[in-house]
GROMACS .gro file of N, CA and C in nm:
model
  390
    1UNK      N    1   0.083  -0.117   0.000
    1UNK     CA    2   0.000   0.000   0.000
    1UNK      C    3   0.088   0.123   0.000
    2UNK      N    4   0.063   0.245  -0.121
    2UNK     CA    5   0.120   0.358  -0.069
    2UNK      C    6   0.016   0.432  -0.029
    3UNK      N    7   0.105   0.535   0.060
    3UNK     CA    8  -0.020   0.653   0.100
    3UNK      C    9   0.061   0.786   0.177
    4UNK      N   10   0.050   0.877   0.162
    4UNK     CA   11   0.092   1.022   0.235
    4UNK      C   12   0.047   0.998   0.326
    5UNK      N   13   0.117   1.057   0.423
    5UNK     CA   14   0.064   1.092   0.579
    5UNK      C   15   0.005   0.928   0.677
    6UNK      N   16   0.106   0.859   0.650
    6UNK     CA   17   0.034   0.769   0.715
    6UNK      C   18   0.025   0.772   0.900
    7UNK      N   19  -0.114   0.725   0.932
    7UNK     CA   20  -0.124   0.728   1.056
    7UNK      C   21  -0.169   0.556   1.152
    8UNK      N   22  -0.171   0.581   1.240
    8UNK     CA   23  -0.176   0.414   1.304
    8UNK      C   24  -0.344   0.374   1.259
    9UNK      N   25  -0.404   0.453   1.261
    9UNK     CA   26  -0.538   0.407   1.253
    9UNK      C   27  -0.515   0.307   1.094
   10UNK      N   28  -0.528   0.359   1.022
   10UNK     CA   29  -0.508   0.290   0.892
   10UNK      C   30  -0.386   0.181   0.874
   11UNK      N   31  -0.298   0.178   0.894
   11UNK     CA   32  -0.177   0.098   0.874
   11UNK      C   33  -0.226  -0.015   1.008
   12UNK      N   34  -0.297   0.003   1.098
   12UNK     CA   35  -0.281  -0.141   1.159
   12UNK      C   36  -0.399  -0.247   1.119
   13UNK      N   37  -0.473  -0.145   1.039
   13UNK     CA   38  -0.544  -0.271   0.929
   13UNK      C   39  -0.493  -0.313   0.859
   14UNK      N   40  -0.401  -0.225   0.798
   14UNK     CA   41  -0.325  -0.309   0.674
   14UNK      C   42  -0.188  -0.399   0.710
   15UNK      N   43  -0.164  -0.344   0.841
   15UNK     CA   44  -0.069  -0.464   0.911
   15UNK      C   45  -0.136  -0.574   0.929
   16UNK      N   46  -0.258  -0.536   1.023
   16UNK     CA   47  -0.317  -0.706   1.039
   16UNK      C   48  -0.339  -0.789   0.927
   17UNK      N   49  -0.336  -0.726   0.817
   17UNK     CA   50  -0.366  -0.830   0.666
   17UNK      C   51  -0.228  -0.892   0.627
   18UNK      N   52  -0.156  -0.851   0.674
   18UNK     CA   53  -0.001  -0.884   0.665
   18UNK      C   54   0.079  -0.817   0.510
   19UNK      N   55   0.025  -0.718   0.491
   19UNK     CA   56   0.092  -0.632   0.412
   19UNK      C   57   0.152  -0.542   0.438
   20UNK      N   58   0.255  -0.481   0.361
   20UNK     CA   59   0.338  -0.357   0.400
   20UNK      C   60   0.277  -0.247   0.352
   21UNK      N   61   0.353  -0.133   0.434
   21UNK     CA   62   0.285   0.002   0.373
   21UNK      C   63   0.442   0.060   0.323
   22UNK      N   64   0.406   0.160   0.276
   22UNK     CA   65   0.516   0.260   0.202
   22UNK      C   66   0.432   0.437   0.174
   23UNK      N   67   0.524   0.482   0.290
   23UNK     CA   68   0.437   0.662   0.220
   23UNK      C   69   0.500   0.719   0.336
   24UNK      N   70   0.476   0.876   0.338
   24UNK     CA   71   0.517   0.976   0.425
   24UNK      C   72   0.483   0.966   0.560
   25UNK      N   73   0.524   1.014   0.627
   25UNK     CA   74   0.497   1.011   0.798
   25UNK      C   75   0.556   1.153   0.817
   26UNK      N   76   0.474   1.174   0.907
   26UNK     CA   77   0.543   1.355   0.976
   26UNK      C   78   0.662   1.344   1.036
   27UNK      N   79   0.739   1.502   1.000
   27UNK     CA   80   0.865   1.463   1.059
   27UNK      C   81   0.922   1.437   1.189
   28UNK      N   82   0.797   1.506   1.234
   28UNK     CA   83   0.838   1.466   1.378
   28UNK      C   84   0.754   1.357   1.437
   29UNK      N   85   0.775   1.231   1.346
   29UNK     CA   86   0.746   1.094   1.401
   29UNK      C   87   0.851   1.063   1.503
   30UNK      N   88   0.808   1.047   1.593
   30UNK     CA   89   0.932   0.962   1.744
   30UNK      C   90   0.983   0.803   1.679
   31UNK      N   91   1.086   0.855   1.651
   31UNK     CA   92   1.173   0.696   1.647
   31UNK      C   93   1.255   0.714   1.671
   32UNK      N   94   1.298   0.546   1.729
   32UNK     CA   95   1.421   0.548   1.797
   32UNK      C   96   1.481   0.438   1.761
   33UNK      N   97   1.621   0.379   1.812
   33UNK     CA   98   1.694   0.228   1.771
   33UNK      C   99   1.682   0.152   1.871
   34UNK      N  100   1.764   0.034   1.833
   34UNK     CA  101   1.751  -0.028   1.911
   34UNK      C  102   1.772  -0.076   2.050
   35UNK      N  103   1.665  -0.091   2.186
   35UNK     CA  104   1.714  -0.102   2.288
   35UNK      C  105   1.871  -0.142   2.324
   36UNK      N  106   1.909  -0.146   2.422
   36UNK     CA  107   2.063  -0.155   2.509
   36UNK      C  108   2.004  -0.244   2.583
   37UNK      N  109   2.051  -0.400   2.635
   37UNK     CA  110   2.054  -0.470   2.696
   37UNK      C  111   2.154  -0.424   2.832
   38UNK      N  112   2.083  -0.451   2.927
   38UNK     CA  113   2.185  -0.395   3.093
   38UNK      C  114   2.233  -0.528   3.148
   39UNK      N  115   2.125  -0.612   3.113
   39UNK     CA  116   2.169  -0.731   3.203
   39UNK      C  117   2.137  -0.695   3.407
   40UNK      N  118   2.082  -0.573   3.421
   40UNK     CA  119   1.977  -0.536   3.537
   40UNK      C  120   1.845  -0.588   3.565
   41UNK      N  121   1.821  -0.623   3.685
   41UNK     CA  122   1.713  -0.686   3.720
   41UNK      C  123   1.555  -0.582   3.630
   42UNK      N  124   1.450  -0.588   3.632
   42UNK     CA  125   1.371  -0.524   3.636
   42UNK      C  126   1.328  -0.510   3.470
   43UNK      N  127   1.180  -0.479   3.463
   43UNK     CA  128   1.195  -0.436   3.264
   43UNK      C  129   1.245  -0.385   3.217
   44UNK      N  130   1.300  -0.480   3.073
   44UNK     CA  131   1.388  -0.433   3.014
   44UNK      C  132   1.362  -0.287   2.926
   45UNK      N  133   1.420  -0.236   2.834
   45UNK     CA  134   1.385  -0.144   2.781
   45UNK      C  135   1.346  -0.153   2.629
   46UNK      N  136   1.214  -0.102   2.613
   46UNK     CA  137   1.139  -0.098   2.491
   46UNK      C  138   1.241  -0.022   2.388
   47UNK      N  139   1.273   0.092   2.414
   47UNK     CA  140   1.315   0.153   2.292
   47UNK      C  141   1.471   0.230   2.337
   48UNK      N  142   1.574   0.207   2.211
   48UNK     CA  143   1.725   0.308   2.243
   48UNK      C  144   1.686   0.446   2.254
   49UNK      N  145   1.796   0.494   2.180
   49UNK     CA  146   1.842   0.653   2.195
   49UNK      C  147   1.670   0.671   2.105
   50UNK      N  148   1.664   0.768   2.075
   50UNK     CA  149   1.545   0.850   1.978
   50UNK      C  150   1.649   0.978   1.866
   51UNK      N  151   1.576   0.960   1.751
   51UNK     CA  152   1.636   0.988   1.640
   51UNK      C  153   1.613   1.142   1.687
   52UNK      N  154   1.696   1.219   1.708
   52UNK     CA  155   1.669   1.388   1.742
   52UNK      C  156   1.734   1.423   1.608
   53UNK      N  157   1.712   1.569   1.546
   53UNK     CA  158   1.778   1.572   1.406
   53UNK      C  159   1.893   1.582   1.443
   54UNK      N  160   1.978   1.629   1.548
   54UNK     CA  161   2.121   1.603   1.548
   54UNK      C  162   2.178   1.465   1.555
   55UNK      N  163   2.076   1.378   1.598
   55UNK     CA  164   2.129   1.233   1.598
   55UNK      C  165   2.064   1.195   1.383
   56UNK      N  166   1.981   1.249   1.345
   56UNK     CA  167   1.990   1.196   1.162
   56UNK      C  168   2.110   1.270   1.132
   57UNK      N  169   2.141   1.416   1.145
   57UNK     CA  170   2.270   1.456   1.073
   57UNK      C  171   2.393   1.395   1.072
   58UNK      N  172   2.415   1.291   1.189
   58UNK     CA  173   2.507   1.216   1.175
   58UNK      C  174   2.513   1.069   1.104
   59UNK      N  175   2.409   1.042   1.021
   59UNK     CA  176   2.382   0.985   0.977
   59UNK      C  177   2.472   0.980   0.801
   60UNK      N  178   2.519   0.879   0.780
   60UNK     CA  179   2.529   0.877   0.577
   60UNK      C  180   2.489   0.974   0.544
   61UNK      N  181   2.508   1.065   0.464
   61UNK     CA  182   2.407   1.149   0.352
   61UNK      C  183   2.485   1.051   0.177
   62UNK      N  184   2.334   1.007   0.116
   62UNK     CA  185   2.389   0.994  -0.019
   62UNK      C  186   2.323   1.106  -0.114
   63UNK      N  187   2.407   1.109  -0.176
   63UNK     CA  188   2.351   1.241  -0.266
   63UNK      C  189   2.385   1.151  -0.434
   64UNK      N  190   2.195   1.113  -0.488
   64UNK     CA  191   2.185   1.108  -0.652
   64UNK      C  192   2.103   1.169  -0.687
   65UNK      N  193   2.137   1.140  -0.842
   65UNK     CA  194   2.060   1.174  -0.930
   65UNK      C  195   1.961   1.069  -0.987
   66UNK      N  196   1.817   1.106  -0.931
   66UNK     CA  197   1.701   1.031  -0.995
   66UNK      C  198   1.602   1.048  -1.050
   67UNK      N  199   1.567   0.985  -1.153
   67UNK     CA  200   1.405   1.006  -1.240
   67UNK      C  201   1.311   1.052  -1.148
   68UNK      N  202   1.263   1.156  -1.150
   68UNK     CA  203   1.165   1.145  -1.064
   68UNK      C  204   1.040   1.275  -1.105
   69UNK      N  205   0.935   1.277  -1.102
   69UNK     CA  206   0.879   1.339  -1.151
   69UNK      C  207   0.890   1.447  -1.288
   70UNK      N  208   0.915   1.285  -1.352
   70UNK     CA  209   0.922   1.315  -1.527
   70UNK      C  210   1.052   1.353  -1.537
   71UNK      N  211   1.152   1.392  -1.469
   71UNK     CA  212   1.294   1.473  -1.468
   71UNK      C  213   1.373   1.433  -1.389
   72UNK      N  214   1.558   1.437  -1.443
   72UNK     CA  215   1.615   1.424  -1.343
   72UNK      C  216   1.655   1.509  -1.221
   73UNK      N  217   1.633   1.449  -1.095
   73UNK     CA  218   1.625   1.568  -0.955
   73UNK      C  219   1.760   1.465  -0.878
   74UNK      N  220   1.836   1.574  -0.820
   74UNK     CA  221   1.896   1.566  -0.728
   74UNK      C  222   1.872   1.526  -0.576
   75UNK      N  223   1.918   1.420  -0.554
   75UNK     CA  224   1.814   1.379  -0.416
   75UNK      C  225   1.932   1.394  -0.329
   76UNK      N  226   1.895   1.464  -0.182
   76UNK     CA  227   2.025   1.399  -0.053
   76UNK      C  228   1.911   1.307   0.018
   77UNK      N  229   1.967   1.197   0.122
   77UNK     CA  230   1.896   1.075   0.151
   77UNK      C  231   1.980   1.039   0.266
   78UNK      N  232   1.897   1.042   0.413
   78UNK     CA  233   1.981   0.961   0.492
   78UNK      C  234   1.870   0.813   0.516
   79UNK      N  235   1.936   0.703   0.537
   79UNK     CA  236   1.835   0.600   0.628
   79UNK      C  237   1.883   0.492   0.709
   80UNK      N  238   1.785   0.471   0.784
   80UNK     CA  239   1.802   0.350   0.894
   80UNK      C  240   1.700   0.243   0.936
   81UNK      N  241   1.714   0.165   0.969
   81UNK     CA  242   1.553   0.066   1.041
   81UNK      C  243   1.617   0.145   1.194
   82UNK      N  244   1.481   0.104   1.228
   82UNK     CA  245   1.493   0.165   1.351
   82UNK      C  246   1.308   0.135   1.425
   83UNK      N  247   1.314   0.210   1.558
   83UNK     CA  248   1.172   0.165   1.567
   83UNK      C  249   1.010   0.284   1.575
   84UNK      N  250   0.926   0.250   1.521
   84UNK     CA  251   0.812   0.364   1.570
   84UNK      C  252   0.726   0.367   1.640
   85UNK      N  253   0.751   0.437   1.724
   85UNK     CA  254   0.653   0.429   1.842
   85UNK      C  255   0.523   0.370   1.826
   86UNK      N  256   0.468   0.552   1.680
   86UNK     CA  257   0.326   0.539   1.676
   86UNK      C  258   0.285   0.407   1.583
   87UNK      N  259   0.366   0.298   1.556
   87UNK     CA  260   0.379   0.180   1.553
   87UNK      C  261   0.342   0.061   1.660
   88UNK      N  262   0.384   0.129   1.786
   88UNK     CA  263   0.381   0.043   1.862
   88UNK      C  264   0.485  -0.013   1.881
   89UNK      N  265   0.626   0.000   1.832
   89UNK     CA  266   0.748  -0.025   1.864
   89UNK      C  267   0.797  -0.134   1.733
   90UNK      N  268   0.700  -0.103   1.611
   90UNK     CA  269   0.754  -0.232   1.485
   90UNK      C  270   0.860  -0.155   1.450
   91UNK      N  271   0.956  -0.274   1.437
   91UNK     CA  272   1.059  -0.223   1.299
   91UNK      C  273   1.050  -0.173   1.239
   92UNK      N  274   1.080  -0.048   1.156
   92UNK     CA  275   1.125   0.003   0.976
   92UNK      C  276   1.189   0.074   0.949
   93UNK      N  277   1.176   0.062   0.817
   93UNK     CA  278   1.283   0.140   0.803
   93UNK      C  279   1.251   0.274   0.719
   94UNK      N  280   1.345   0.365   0.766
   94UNK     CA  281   1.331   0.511   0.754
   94UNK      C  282   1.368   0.594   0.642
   95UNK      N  283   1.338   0.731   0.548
   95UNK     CA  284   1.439   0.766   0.485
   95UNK      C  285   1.393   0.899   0.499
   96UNK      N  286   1.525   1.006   0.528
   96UNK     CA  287   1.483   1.138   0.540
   96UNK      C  288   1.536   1.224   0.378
   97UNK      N  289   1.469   1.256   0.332
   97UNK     CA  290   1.498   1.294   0.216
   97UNK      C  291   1.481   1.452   0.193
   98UNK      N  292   1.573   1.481   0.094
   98UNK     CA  293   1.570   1.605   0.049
   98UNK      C  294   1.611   1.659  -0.150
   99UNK      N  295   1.523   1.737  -0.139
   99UNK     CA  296   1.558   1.770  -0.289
   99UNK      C  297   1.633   1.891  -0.320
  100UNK      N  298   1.744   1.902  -0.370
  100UNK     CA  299   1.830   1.974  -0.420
  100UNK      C  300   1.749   2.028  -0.547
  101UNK      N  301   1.782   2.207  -0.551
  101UNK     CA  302   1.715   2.294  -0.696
  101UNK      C  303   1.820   2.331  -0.745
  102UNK      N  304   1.845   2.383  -0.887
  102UNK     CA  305   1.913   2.349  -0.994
  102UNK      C  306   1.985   2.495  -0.933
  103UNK      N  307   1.997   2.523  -0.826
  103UNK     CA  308   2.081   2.649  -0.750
  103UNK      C  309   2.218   2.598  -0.680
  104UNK      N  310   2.120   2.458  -0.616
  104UNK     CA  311   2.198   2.401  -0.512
  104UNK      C  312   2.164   2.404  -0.372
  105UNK      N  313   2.056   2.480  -0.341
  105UNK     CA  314   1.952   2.481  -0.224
  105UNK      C  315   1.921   2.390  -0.242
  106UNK      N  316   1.862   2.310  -0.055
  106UNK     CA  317   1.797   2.203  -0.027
  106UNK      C  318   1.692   2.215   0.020
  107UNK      N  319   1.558   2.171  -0.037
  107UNK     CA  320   1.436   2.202  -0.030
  107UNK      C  321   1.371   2.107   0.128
  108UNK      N  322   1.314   2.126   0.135
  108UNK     CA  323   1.242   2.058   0.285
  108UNK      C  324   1.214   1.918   0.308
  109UNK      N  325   1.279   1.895   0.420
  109UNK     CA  326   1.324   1.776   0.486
  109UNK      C  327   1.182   1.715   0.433
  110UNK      N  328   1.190   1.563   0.400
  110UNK     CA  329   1.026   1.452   0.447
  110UNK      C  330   1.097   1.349   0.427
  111UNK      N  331   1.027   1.264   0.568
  111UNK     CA  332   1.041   1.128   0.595
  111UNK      C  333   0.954   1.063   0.542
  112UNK      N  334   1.004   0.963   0.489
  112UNK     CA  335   0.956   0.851   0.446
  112UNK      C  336   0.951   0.741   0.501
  113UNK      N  337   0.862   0.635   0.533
  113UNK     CA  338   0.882   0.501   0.607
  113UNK      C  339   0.821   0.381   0.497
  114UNK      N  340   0.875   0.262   0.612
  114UNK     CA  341   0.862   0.141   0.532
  114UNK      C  342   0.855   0.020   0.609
  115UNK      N  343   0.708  -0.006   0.585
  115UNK     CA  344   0.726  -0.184   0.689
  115UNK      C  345   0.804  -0.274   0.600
  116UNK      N  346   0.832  -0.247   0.492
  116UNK     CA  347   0.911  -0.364   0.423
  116UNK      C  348   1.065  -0.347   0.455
  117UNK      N  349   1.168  -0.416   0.513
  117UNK     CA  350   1.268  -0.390   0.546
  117UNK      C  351   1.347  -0.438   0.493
  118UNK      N  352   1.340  -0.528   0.357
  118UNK     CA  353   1.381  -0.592   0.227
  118UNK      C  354   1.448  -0.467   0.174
  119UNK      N  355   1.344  -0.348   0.140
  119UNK     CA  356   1.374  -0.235   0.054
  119UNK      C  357   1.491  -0.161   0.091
  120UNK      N  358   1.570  -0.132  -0.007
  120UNK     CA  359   1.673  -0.028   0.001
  120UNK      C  360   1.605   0.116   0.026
  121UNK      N  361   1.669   0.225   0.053
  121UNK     CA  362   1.615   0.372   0.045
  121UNK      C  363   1.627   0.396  -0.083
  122UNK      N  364   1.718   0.328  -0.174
  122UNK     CA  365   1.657   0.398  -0.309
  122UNK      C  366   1.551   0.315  -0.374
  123UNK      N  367   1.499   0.229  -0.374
  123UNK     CA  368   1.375   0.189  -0.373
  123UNK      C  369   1.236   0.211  -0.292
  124UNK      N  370   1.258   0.253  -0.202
  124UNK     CA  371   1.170   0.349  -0.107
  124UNK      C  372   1.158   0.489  -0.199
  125UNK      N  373   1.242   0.550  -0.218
  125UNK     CA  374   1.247   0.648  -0.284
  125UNK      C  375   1.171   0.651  -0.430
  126UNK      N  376   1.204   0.568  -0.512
  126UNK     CA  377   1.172   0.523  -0.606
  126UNK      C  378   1.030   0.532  -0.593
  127UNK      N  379   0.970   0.393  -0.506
  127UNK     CA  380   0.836   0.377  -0.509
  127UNK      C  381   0.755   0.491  -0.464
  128UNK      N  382   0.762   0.576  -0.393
  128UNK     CA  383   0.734   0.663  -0.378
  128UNK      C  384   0.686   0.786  -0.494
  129UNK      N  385   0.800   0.824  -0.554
  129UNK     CA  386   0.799   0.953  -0.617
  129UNK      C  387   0.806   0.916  -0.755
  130UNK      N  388   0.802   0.774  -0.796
  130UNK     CA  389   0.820   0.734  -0.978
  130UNK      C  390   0.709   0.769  -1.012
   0.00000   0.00000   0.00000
């Protein structure tokens, strides 16, 4: 399934059917990686650090060139699996993307997600915006 703006209401129907989704999520979706094992008595911990944008800037940046709305566009791209809250704590994986203008300005951050964790970010990308 693709779709903009996805929210839990919709995606946990289409989880329970056992399909993946693919589409935008707001940027300030809460995700985080993966818990730290303590080996301390008591519950363990649901979720790691949380992705703050100073924790994506340290992230890869790849910077291509892709087909994408009829033309070739300059993409920068960071990604990770990691986990989403408003998930409920599932796996996926992430891609924060940006489009470069024929100036060299970078146009506005959007995340992208993905219950399929098969997919590369440039296939996330791809499916998305082809």
């Amino acid at each position: 399934m693709d779709r903009w703006y996805m929210k839990w209401p919709l995606l946990s129907f289409i989880l329970d059917l056992d399909f993946h989704a693919i589409g935008q999520v707001r940027r300030d979706t809460a995700l985080y990686g993966m818990p730290v094992l303590t080996g301390k008595r008591g519950r363990p911990a649901k979720y790691g650090l949380k992705y703050t944008p100073e924790r994506v800037e340290e992230l890869k940046e790849t910077v291509e060139e892709l087909w994408l709305y009829g033309k070739k566009q300059k993409i920068h791209y960071r990604s990770v699996q990691c986990l989403a809250r408003f998930l409920k704590g599932r796996l996926v994986k992430v891609v924060w993307t940006q489009f470069e203008d024929s100036v060299g300005n970078l146009g506005k951050s959007r995340l992208l997600l993905s219950t399929d964790l098969a997919l590369s970010a440039r296939e996330i990308i791809l499916r998305i915006w082809l």
